[in-house]
Tab-separated table of C-alpha atoms in Angstrom:
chain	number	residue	atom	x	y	z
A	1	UNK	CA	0.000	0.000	0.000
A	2	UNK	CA	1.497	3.851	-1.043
A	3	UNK	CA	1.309	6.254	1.266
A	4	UNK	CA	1.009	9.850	0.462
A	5	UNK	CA	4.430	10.276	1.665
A	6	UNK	CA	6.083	8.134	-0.492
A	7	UNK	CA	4.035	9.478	-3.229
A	8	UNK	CA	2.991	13.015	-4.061
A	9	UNK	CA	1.975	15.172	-7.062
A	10	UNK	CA	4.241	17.633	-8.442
A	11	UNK	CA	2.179	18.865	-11.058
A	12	UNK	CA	-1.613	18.624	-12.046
A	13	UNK	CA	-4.057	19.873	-15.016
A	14	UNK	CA	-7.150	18.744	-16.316
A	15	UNK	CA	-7.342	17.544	-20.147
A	16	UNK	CA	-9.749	15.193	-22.081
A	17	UNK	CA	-7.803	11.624	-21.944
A	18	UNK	CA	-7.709	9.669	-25.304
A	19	UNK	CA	-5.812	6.629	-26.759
A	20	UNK	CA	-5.041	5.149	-29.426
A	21	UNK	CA	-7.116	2.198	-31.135
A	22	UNK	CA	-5.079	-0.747	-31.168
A	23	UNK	CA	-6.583	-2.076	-33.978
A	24	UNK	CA	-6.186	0.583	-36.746
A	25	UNK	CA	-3.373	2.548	-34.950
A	26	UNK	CA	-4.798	5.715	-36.263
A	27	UNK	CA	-7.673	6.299	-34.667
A	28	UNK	CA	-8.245	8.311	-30.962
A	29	UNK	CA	-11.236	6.496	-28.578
A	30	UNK	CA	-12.144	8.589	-25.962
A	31	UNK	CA	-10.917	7.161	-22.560
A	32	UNK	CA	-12.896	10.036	-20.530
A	33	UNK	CA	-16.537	11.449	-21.227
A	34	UNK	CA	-15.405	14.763	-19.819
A	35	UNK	CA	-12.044	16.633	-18.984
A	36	UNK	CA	-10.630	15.073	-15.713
A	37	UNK	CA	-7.684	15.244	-13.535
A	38	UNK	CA	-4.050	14.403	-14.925
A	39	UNK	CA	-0.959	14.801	-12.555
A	40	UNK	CA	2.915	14.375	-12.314
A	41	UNK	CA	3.752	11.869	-9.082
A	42	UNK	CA	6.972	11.087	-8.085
A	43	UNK	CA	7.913	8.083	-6.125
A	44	UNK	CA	10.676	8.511	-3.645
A	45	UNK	CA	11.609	5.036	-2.925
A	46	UNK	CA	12.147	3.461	-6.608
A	47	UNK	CA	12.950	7.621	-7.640
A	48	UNK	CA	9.956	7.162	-10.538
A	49	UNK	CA	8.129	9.580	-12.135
A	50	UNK	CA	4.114	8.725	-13.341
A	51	UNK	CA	2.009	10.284	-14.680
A	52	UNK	CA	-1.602	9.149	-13.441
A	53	UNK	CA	-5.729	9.888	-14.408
A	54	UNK	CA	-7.990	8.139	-12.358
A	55	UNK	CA	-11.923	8.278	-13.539
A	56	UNK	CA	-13.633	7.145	-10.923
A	57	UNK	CA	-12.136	3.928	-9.436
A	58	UNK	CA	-10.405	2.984	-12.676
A	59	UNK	CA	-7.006	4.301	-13.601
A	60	UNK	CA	-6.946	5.737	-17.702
A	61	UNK	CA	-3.861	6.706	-17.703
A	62	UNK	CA	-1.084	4.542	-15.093
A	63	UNK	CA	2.066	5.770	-17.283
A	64	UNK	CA	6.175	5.415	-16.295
A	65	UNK	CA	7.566	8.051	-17.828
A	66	UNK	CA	11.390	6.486	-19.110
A	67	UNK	CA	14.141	8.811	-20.679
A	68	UNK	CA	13.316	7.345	-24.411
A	69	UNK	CA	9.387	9.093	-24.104
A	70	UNK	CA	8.903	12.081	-26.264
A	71	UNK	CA	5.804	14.039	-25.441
A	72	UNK	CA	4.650	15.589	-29.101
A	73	UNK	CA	2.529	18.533	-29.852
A	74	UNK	CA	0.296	17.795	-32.667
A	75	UNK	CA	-1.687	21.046	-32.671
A	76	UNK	CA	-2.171	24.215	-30.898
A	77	UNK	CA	-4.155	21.922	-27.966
A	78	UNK	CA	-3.512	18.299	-28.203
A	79	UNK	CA	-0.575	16.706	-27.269
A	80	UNK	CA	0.427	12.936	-27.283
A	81	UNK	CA	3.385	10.304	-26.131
A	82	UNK	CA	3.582	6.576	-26.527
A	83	UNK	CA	4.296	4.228	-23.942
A	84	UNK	CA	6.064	0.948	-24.862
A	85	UNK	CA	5.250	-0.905	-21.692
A	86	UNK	CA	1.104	0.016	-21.464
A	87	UNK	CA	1.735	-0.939	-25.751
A	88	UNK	CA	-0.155	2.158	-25.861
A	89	UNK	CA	-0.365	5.664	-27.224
A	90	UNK	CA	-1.739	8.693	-24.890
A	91	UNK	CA	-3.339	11.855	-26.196
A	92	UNK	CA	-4.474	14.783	-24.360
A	93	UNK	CA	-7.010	17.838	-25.102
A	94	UNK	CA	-6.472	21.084	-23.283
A	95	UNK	CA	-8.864	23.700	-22.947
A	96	UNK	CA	-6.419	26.294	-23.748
A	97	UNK	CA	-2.952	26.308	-25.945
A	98	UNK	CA	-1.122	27.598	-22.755
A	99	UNK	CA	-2.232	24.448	-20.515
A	100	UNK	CA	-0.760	22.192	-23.322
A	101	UNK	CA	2.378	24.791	-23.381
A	102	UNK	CA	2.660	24.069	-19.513
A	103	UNK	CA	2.323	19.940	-19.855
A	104	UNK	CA	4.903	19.964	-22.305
A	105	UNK	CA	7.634	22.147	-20.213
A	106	UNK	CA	6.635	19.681	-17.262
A	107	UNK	CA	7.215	16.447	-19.411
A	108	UNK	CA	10.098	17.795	-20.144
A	109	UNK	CA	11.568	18.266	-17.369
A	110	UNK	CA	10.116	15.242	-15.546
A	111	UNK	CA	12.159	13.285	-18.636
A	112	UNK	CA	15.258	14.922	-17.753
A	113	UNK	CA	15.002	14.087	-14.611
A	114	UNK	CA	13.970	10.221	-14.443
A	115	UNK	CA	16.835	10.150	-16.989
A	116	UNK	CA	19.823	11.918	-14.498
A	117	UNK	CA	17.836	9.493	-11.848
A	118	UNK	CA	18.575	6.434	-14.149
A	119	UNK	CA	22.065	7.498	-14.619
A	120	UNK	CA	22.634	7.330	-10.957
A	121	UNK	CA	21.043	3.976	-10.632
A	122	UNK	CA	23.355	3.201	-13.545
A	123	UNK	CA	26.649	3.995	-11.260
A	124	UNK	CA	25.550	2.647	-8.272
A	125	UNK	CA	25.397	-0.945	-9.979
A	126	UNK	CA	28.747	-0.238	-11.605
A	127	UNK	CA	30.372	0.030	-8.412
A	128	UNK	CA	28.192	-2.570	-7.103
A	129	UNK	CA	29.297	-5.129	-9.568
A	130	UNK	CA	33.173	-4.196	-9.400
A	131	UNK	CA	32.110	-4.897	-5.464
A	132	UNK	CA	31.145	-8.078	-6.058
A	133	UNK	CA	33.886	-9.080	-8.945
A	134	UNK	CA	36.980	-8.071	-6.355
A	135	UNK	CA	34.955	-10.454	-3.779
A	136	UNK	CA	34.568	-13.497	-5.803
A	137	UNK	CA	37.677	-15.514	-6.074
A	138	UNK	CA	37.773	-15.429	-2.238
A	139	UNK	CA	34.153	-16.760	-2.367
A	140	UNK	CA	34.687	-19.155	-4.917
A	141	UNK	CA	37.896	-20.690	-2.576
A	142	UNK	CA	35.888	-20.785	0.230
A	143	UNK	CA	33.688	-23.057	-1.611
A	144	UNK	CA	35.755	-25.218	-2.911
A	145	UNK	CA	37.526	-25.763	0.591
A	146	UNK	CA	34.280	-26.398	2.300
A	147	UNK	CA	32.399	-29.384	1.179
A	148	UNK	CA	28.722	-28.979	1.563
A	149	UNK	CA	26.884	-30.024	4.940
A	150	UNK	CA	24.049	-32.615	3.914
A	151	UNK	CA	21.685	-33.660	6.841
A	152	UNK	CA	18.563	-36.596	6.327
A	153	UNK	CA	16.893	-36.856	9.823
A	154	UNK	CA	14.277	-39.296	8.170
A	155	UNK	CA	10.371	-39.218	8.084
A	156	UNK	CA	10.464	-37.271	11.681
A	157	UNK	CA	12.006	-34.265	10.090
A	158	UNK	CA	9.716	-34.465	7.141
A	159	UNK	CA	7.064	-34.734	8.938
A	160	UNK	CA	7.857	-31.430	11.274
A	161	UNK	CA	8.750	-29.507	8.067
A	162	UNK	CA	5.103	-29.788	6.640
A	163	UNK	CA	3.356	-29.438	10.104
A	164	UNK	CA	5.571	-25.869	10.571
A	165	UNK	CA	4.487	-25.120	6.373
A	166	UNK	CA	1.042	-25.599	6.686
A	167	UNK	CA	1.610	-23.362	10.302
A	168	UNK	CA	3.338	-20.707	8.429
A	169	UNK	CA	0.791	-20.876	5.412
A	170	UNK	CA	-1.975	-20.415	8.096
A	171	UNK	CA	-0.388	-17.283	9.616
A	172	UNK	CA	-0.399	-15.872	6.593
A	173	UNK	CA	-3.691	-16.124	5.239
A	174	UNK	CA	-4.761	-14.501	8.422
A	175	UNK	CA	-2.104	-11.841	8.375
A	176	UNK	CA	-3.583	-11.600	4.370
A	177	UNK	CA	-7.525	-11.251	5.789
A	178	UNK	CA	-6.139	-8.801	8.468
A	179	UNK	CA	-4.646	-6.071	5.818
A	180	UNK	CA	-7.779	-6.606	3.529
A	181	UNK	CA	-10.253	-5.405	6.592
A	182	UNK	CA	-7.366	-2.753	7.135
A	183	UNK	CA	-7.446	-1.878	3.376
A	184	UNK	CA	-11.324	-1.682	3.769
A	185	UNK	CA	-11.857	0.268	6.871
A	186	UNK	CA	-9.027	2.594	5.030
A	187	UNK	CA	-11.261	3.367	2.349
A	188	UNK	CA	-14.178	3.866	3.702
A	189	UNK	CA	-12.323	6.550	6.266
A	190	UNK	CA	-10.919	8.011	2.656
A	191	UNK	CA	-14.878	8.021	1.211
A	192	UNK	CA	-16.047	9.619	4.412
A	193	UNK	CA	-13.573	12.460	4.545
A	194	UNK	CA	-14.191	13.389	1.072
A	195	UNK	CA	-18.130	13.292	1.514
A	196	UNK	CA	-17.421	15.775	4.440
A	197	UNK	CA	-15.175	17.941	2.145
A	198	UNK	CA	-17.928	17.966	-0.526
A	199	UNK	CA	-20.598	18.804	1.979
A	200	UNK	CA	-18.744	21.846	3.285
A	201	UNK	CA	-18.093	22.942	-0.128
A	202	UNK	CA	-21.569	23.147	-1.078
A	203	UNK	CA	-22.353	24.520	2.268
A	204	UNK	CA	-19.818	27.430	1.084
A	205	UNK	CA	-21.384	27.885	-2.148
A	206	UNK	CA	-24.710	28.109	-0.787
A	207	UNK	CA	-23.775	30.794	1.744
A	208	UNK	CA	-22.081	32.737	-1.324
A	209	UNK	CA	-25.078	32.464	-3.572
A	210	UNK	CA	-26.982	34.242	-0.518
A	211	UNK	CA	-24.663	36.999	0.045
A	212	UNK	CA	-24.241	38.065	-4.231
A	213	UNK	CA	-27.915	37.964	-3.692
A	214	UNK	CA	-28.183	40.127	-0.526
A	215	UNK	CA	-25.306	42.432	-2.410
A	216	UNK	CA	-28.005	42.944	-5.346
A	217	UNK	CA	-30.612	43.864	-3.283
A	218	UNK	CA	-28.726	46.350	-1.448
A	219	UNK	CA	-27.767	47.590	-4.683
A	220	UNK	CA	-31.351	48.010	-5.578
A	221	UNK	CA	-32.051	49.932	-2.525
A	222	UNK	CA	-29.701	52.207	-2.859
A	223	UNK	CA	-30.319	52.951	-6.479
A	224	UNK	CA	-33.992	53.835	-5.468
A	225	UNK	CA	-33.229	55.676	-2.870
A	226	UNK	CA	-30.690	57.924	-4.715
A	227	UNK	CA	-33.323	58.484	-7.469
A	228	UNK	CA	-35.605	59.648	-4.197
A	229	UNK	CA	-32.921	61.703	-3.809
A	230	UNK	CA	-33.381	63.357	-7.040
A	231	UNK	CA	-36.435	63.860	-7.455
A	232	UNK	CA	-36.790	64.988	-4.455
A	233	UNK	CA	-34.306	67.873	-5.065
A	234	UNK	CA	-36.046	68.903	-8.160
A	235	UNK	CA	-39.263	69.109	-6.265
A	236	UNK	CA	-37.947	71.288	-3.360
A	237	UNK	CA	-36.051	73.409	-5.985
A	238	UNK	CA	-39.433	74.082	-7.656
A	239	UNK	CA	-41.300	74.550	-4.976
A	240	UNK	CA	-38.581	77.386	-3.666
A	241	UNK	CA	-38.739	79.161	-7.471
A	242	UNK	CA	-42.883	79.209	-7.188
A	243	UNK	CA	-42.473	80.961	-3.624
A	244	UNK	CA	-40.379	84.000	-3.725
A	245	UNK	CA	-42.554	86.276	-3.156
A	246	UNK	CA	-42.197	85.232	0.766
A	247	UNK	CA	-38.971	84.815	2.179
A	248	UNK	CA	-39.280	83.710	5.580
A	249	UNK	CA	-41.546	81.086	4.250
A	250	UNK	CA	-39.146	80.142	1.309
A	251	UNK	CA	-36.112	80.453	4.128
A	252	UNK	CA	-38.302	77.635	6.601
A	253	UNK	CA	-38.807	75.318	3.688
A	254	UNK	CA	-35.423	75.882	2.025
A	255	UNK	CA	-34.161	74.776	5.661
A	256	UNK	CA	-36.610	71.730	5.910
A	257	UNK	CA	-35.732	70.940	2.308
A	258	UNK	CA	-32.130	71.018	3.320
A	259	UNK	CA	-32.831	68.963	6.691
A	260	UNK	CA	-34.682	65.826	4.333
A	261	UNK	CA	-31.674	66.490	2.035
A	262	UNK	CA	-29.230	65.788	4.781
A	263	UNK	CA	-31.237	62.729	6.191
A	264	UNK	CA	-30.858	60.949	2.636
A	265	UNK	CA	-27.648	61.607	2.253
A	266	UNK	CA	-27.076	60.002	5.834
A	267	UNK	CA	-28.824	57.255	4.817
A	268	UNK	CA	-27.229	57.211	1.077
A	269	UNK	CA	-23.757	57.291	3.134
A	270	UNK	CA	-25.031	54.098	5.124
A	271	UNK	CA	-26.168	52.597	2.479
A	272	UNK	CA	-22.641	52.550	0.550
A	273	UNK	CA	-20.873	51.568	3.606
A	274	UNK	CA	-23.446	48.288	3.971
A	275	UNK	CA	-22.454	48.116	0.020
A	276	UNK	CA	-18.967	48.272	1.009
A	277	UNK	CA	-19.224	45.691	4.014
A	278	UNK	CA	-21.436	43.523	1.811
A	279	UNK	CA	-18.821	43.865	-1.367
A	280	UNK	CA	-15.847	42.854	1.749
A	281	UNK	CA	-17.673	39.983	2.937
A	282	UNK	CA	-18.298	38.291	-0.682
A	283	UNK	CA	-14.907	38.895	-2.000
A	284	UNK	CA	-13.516	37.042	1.214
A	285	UNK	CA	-16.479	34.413	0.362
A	286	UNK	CA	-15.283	34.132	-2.937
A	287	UNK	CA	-11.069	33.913	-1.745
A	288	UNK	CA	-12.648	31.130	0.731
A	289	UNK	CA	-14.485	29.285	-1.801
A	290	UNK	CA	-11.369	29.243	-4.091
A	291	UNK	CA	-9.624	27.633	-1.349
A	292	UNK	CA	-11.940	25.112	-0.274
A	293	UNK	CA	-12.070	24.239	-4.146
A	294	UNK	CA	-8.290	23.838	-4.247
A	295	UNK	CA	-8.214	21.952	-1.129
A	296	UNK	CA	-11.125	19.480	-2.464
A	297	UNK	CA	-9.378	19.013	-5.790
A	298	UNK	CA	-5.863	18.067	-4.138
A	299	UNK	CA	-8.080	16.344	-1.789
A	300	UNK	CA	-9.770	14.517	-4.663
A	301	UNK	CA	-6.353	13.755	-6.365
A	302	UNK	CA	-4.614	11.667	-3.474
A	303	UNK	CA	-7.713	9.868	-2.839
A	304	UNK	CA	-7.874	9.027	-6.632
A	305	UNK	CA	-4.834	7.486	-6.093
A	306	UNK	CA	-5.552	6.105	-3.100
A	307	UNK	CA	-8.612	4.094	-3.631
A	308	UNK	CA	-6.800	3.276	-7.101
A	309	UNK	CA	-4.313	1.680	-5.430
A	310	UNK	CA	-6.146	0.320	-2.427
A	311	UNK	CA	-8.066	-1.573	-5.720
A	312	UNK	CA	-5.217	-3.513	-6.925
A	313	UNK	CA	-3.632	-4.017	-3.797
A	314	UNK	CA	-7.366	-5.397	-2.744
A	315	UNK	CA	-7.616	-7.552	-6.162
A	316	UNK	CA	-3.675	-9.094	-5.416
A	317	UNK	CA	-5.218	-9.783	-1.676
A	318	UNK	CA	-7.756	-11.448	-3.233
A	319	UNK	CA	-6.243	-13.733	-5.848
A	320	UNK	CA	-3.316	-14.475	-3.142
A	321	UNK	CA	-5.937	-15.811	-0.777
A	322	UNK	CA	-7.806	-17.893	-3.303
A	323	UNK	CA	-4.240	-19.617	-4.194
């Protein structure tokens, strides 16, 4: 079983998956009804780069990329790169020219590096095999000096030898059914967690649906009352121009007028800043939102891989306990 230590994804985009048909050789089928999730792991222990797309519980693309690959742009978004162990040929659609312009610099540079990584491997079993050729004749004399130590203790010892096999067979079955229930329990935890992921992210998007509505509202409000505003003003300034002919009357209601006038434009003031506060609280909405969403996808991706290879590791369980 991987762990997410030992395995993590460097790189990630999302692309309709295709491959080729292996009966014509020319032909693309479809390996994903819509554009899904396609990432660069790397594997610290065997120092391996994949490249992996999981659709739902079944892996479309499980690829090992080797120095000798050659990712290949065929147009301005599709790209494509043959695999000699899956006998297969990948192709990928991108939404934009720049996403394919990003998977290609990442291939790249993925190939370089499983290729420095092979080197390395390369040396190490160099040295290891001048180890071992300096350390042979002194093996090969030790050998040849000591005869082999034979030792028949009859049907007793036969007999022990199959009571402690079938002992050691049983232990492992059990040991087998133990990580299987372990594998399960796993899984479900994985299912569960993502479930609550989802939940809160639709929780989030519910709550920001409400606020761009309460924003529009507010909006509304304050458009009416700014047209009350307005009309207002024109009123009072007509009503002034039809009453000079008294001043202290004109003077009373040009001060009244001016009094409503000011308690508008309090309430126009308020207004914007609820506007403001409203505008504050949905742009944070939308910053959380963004990174729930991020969270869910990388989320989403490890599980992917997770269930994917809790799968086979189930399916080798299985066959292993029906030998």
């Amino acid at each position: 079983m991987r762990s997410t230590d030992r395995e993590q994804p460097i790189f990630s985009t999302r692309a309709h998956v295709f491959q080729i048909d292996p009966a014509t050789k020319r032909n693309w089928i479809p390996a994903s009804k819509h554009a899904v999730t396609v990432s660069f792991f790397y594997d610290a222990n065997r120092h391996a780069y994949r490249i992996i797309s999981v659709g739902g519980t079944k892996a479309i693309i499980n690829s090992t990329i080797s120095p000798n690959m050659t990712f290949t742009k065929t147009s301005q978004k599709f790209g494509q790169w043959a695999d000699s162990r899956a006998n297969t040929v990948y192709g990928l659609g991108f939404a934009t020219e720049q996403q394919l312009h990003q998977f290609a610099e990442r291939f790249k540079e993925v190939k370089e590096a499983a290729r420095l990584a092979r080197e390395k491997s390369q040396d190490k079993m160099e040295l290891s095999t001048a180890a071992l050729s300096i350390a042979a004749p002194q093996d090969l004399s030790d050998e040849l000096q000591s005869p082999p130590v034979m030792c028949v203790n009859g049907p007793e010892d036969k007999l022990f030898r199959s009571q402690s096999a079938d002992i050691t067979l049983s232990s492992e079955k059990e040991r087998i059914k133990k990580m299987l229930s372990e594998g399960s329990i796993c899984e479900l935890n994985l299912e569960a967690e993502l479930f609550t992921l989802q939940d809160s992210n639709s929780k989030l998007v519910a709550a920001l649906h409400e606020a761009n509505a309460n924003v529009e509202q507010w909006k509304k409000q304050l458009a009416a009352y700014q047209e009350e505003t307005e009309r207002l003003r024109d009123q009072e300034i007509r009503i002034l121009q039809s009453k000079k002919s008294n001043f202290h009357e004109l003077e009373q209601e040009r001060e009244e007028a001016i009094h409503r006038l000011q308690e508008l434009e309090m309430r126009n003031v308020e207004l914007e800043r609820r506007v403001q506060n409203a505008e504050q609280n949905l742009s944070s909405a939308l910053e959380d939102r963004e990174r729930a969403e991020n969270e869910v996808q990388r989320v989403i991706q490890i599980l992917d891989v997770k269930i994917f290879d809790l799968n086979d590791l189930r399916q080798s369980l299985v066959k292993l306990i029906s030998k």
